[in-house]
Coordinates of C-alpha atoms in Angstrom, one line a residue:
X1 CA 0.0 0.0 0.0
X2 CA 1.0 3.5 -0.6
X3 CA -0.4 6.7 0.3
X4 CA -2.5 7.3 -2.5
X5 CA -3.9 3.6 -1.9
X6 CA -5.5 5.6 1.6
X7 CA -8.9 6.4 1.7
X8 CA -8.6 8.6 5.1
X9 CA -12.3 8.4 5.7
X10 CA -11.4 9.1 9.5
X11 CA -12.3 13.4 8.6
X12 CA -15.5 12.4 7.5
X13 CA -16.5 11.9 11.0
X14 CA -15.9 15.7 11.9
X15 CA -17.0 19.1 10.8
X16 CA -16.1 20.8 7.6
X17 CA -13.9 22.0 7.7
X18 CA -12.2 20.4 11.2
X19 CA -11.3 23.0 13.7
X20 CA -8.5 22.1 16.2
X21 CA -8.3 24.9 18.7
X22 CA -7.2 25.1 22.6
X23 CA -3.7 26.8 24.0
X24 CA -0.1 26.6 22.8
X25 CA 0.5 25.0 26.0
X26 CA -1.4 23.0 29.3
X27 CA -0.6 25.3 31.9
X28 CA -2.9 24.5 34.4
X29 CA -6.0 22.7 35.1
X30 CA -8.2 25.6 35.4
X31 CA -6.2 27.2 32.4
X32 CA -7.6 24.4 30.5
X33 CA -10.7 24.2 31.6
X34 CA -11.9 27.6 31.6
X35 CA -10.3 27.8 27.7
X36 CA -12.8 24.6 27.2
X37 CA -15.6 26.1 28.9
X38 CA -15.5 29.2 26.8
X39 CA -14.9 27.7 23.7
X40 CA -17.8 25.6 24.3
X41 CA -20.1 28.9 25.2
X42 CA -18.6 31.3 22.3
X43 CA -20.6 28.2 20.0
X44 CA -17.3 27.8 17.8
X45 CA -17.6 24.6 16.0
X46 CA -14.8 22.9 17.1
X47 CA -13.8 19.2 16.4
X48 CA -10.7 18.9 18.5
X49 CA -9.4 21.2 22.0
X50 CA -5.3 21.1 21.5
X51 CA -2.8 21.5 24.0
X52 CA 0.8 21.1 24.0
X53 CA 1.8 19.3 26.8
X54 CA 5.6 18.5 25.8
X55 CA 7.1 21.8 24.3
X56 CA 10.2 21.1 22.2
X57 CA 12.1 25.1 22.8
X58 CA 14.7 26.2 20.6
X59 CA 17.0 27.1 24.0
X60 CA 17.4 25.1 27.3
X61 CA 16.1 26.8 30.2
X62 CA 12.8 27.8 28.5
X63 CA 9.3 26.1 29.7
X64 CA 9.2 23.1 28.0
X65 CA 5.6 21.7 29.2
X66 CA 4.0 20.6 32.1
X67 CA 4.5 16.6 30.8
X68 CA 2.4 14.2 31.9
X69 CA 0.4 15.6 34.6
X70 CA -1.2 17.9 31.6
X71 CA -2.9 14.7 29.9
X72 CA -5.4 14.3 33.5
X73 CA -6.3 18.1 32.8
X74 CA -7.0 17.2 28.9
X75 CA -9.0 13.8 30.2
X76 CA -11.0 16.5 32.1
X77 CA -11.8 18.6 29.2
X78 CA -13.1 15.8 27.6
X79 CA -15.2 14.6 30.4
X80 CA -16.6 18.1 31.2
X81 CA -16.9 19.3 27.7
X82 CA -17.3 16.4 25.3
X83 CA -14.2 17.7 23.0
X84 CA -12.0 15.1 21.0
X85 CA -8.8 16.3 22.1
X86 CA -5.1 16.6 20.5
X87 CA -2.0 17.2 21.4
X88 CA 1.8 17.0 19.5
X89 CA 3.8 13.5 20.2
X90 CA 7.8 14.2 20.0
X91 CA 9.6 10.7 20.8
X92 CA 8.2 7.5 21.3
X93 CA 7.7 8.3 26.0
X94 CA 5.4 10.9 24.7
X95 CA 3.0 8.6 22.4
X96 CA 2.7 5.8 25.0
X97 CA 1.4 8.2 27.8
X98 CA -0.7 9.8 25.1
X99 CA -2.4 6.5 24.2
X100 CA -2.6 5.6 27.5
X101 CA -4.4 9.0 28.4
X102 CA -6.8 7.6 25.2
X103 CA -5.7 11.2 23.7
X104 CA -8.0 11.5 20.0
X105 CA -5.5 13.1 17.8
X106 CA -1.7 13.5 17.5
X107 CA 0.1 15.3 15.9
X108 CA 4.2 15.4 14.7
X109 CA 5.6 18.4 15.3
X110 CA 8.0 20.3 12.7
X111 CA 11.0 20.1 14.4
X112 CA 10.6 16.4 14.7
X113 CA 9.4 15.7 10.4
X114 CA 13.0 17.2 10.0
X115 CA 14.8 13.7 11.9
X116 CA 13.9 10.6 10.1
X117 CA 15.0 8.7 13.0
X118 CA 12.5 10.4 15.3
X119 CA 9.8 9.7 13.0
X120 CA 10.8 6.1 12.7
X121 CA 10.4 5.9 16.4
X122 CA 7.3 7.6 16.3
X123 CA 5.6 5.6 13.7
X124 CA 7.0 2.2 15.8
X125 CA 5.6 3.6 18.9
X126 CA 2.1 4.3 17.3
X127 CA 1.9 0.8 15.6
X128 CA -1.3 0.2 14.0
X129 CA -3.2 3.0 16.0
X130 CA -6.1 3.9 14.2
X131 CA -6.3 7.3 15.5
X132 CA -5.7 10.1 13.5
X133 CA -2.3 10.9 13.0
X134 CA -0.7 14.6 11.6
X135 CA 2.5 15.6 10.4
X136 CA 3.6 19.4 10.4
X137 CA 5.8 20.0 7.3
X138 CA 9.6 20.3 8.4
X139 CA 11.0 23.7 9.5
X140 CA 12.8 24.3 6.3
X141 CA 10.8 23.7 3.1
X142 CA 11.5 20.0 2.2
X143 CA 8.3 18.1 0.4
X144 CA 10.5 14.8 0.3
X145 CA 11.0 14.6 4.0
X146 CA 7.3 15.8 4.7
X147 CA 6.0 12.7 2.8
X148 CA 8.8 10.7 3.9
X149 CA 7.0 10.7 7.6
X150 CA 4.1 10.2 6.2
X151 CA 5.6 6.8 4.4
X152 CA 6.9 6.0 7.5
X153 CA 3.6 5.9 9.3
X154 CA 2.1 4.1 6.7
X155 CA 4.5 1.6 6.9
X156 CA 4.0 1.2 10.4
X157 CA 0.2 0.6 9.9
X158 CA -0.6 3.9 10.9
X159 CA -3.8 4.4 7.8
X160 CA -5.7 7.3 9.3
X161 CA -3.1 10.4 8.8
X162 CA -3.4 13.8 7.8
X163 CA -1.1 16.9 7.1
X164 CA -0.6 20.5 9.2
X165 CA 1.1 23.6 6.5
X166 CA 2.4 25.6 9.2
X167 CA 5.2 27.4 7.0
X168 CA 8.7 27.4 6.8
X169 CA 11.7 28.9 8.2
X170 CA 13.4 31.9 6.4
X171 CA 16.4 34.2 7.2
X172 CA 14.6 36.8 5.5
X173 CA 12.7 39.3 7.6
X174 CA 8.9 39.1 6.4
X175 CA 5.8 39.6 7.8
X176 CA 5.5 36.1 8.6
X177 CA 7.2 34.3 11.6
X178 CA 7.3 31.4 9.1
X179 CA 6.8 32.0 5.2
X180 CA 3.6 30.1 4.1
X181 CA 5.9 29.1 0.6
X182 CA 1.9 27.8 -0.8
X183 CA 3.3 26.1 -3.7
X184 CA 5.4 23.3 -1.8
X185 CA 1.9 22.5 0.2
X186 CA -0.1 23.2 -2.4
X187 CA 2.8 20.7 -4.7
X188 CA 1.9 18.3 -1.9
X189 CA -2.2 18.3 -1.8
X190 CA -1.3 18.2 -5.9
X191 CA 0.3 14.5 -5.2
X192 CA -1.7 13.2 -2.3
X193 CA -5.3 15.0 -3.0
X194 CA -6.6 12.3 -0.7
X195 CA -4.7 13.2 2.4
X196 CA -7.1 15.8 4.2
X197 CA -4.1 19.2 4.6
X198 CA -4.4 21.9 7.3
X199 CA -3.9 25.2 7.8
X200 CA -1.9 26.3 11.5
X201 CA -2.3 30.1 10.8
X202 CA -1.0 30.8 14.3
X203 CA 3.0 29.2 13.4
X204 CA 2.9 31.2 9.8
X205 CA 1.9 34.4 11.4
X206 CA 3.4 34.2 14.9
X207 CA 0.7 37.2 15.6
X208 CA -2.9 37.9 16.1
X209 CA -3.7 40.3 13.2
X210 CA -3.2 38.0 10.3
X211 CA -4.9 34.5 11.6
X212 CA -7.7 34.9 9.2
X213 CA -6.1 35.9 6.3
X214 CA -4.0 33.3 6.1
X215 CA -6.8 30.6 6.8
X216 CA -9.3 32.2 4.1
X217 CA -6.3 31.9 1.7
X218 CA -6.1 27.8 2.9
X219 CA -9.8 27.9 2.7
X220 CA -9.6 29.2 -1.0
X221 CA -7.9 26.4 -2.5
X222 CA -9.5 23.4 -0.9
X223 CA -8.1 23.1 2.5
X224 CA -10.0 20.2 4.8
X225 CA -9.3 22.1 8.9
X226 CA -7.0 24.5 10.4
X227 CA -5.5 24.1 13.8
X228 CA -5.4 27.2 16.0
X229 CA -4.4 28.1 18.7
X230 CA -6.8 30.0 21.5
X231 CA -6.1 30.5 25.1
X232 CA -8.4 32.3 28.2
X233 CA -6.0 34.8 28.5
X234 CA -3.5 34.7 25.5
X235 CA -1.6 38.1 26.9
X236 CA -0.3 36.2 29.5
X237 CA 0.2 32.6 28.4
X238 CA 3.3 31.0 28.6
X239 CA 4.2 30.3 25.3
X240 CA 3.5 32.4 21.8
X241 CA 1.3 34.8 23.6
X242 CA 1.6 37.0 20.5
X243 CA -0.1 34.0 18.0
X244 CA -3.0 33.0 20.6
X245 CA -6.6 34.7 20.7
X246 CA -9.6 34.1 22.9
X247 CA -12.3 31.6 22.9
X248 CA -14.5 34.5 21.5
X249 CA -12.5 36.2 19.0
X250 CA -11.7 32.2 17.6
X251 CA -15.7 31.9 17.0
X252 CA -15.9 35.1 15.7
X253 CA -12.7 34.2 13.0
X254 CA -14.8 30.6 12.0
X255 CA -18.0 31.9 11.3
X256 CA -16.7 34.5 8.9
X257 CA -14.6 31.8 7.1
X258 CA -15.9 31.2 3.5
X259 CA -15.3 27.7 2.8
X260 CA -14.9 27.0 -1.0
X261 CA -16.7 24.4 -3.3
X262 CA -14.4 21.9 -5.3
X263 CA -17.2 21.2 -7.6
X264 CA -16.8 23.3 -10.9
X265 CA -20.4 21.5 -12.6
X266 CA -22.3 24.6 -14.6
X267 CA -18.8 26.7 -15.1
X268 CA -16.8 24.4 -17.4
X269 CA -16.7 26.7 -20.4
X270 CA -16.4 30.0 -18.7
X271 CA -13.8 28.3 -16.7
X272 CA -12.2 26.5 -19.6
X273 CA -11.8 30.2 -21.5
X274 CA -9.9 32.1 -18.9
X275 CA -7.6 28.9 -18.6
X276 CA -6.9 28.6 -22.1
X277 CA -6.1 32.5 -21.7
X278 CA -3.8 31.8 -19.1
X279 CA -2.3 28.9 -20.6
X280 CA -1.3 31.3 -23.7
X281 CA 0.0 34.3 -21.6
X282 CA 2.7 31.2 -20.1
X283 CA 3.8 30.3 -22.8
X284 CA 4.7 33.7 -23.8
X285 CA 5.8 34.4 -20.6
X286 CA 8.2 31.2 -21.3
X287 CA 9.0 32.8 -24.6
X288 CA 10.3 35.9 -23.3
X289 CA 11.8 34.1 -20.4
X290 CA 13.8 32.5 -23.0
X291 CA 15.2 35.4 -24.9
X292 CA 15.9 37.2 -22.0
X293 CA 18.4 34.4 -20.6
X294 CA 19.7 34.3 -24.0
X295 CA 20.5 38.3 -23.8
X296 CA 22.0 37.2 -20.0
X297 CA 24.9 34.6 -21.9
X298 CA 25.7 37.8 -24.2
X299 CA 26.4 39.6 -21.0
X300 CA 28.3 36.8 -19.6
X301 CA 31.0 36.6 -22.1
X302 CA 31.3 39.8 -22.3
X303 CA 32.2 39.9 -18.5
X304 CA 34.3 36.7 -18.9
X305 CA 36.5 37.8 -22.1
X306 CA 37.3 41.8 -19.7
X307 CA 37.7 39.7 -16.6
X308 CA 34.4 41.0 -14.8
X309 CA 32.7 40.4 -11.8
X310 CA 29.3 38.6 -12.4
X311 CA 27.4 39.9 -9.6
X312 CA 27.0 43.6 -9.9
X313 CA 25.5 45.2 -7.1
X314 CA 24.3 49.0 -8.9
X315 CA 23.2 46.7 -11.5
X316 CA 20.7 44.4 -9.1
X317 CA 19.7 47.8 -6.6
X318 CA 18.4 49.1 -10.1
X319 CA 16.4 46.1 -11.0
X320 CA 14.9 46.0 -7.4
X321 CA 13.6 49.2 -7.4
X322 CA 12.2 48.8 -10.8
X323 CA 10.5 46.3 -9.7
X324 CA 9.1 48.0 -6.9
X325 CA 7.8 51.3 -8.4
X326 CA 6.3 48.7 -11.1
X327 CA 4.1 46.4 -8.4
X328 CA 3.2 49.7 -7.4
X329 CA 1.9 51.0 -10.9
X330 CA 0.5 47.5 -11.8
X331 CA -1.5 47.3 -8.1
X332 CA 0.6 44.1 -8.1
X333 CA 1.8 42.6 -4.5
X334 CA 5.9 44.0 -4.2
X335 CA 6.7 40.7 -2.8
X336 CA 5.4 39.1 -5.4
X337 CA 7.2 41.1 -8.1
X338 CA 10.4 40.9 -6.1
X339 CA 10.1 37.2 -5.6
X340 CA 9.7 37.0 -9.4
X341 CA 12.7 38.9 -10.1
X342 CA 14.8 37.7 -7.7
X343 CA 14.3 34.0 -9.5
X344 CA 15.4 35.7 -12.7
X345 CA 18.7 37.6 -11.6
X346 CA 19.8 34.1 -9.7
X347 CA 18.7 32.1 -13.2
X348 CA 21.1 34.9 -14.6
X349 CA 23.8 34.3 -12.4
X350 CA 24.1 30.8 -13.4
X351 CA 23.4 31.0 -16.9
X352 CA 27.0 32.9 -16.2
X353 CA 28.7 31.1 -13.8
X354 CA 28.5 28.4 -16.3
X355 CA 30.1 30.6 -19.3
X356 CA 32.6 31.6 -16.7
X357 CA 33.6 28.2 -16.2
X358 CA 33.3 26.7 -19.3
X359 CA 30.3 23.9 -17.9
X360 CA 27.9 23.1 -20.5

């Protein structure tokens, strides 16, 4: 069996789309139940109340989770409230207690989908579970090792699996505390459209002001849950403050979500048109593309037969603010325009390197 041999019919059994919500981190009992309680009042539709109760930290020192005292308080908030509950496995200690607590959903964190050797113990310790089972895409933007732990559950027996996009890690400084980079997820729910994907706004925005955003945007292209993280008094929680929201402000954020139909039936032609379009304006983009690249090896042996430098520095601070006073003429996103042209000076800079050095 392979992944595309699942039939994942364990979503089916929840709202659409499935809502995970609840704290960063189990800091207390009455932390975690007065987060359930008003969840449960605000009437969000929630299929799942999260909690982290191990908390992998970048540094030592930091609070790393209240361990395993935090699964009686997420027993409780099952008992009290009704919620399926969920919470982020990180070596094989973790999902023994968490099956022994009879804890609904797990999930692999993205520090962990980066170490195939923690995922193999995972997957060895979760043996033929048939509860659900996510993986967060690695810290840096990898599709290979995503679906690698995926593989690796599946060949432990683990059938009932789903994926969490919470972005990637970049150097750059952006707006995002980690860059959504769509196209790898979207690369992935291209290969396994049967896996049901997530959203985790809270770890691409690491702030309050842009959780919907980026969930609408999951929302828009077919997205099955998001998991989010809400907390009684986020200002002062122990971990993320910055990314949490209340009960009440969560409810708020679901009901104005648009979820998006798949089904296309009755706009075939009209659809079909502005494709074809599209399709033509590619290929001419490909065209040009083409020529351009073939101007950039003019340039390059001109610089190799005088002994010049590739990379010129005036040269690229004029191109990048080209670009920007055109995204702003066009009404065209900067970062998009930027992140276009950026891809075309590096494609430059090889088509060079390689006259420079002779490599066909």
């Amino acid at each position: 069996m392979n992944l595309n041999d699942l039939k994942n019919d364990w979503i089916q059994d929840f709202a659409n789309p499935m809502i995970i919500a609840g704290p960063c981190s189990a800091e207390s009992e009455s932390q975690m139940l007065e987060t359930a309680k008003r969840l449960k009042e605000s009437g969000a539709e929630i299929s799942a109340f999260r909690a982290g109760i191990w908390k992998p930290r970048t540094k030592p020192n930091g609070f790393e989770g209240v361990g395993v005292i935090g699964l009686n308080w997420l027993k409780k908030v099952k008992e009290e409230f009704g919620f399926k509950t969920a919470t982020e496995v990180a070596n094989a200690h973790h999902v023994f207690a968490a099956l022994e607590a009879d804890v609904d959903i797990l999930w692999i964190g993205a520090r962990s989908t980066v170490n195939p050797f923690t995922v193999q113990e995972i997957a060895q310790a979760l043996r033929g579970t048939n509860k659900p089972v996510l993986v967060k895409n690695p810290v840096n933007p990898d599709l290979a090792l995503w679906i690698g732990a995926l593989e690796r559950l599946l060949g432990q027996g683990v059938e009932n699996i789903g994926a969490i996009h919470r972005g990637f890690s970049t150097y750059q400084k952006t707006k995002y505390r980690n860059i959504p980079n769509w196209q790898i997820a979207l690369d992935f729910k291209n290969q396994f459209p049967n896996i049901p994907l997530f959203i985790d706004p809270s770890h691409i925005c690491g702030n309050r002001t842009g959780l919907a955003g980026v969930a609408q945007e999951a929302f828009n292209v077919g997205y099955q849950g998001a998991i989010i993280e809400s907390h009684c008094d986020p200002d002062n929680a122990w971990s993320d403050a910055a990314q949490q929201i209340t009960p009440e402000v969560l409810a708020e954020m679901i009901h104005n979500l648009q979820i998006r139909n798949s089904d296309i039936s009755g706009y075939e032609d009209d659809m079909g048109k502005h494709r074809t379009l599209i399709s033509d304006l590619d290929f001419q983009l490909i065209e040009l593309l083409s020529q351009r690249m073939k101007i950039s090896e003019k340039i390059g042996v001109l610089k190799k037969e005088n002994n010049i430098a590739i990379f010129q520095p005036e040269r690229w601070k004029v191109i990048t603010e080209y670009a920007t006073q055109k995204a702003f003429e066009t009404g065209m996103s900067q970062e998009f325009i930027e992140k276009v042209f950026k891809a075309i000076h590096e494609e430059s800079i090889e088509v060079q390197n390689n006259i420079m050095i002779d490599r066909k």
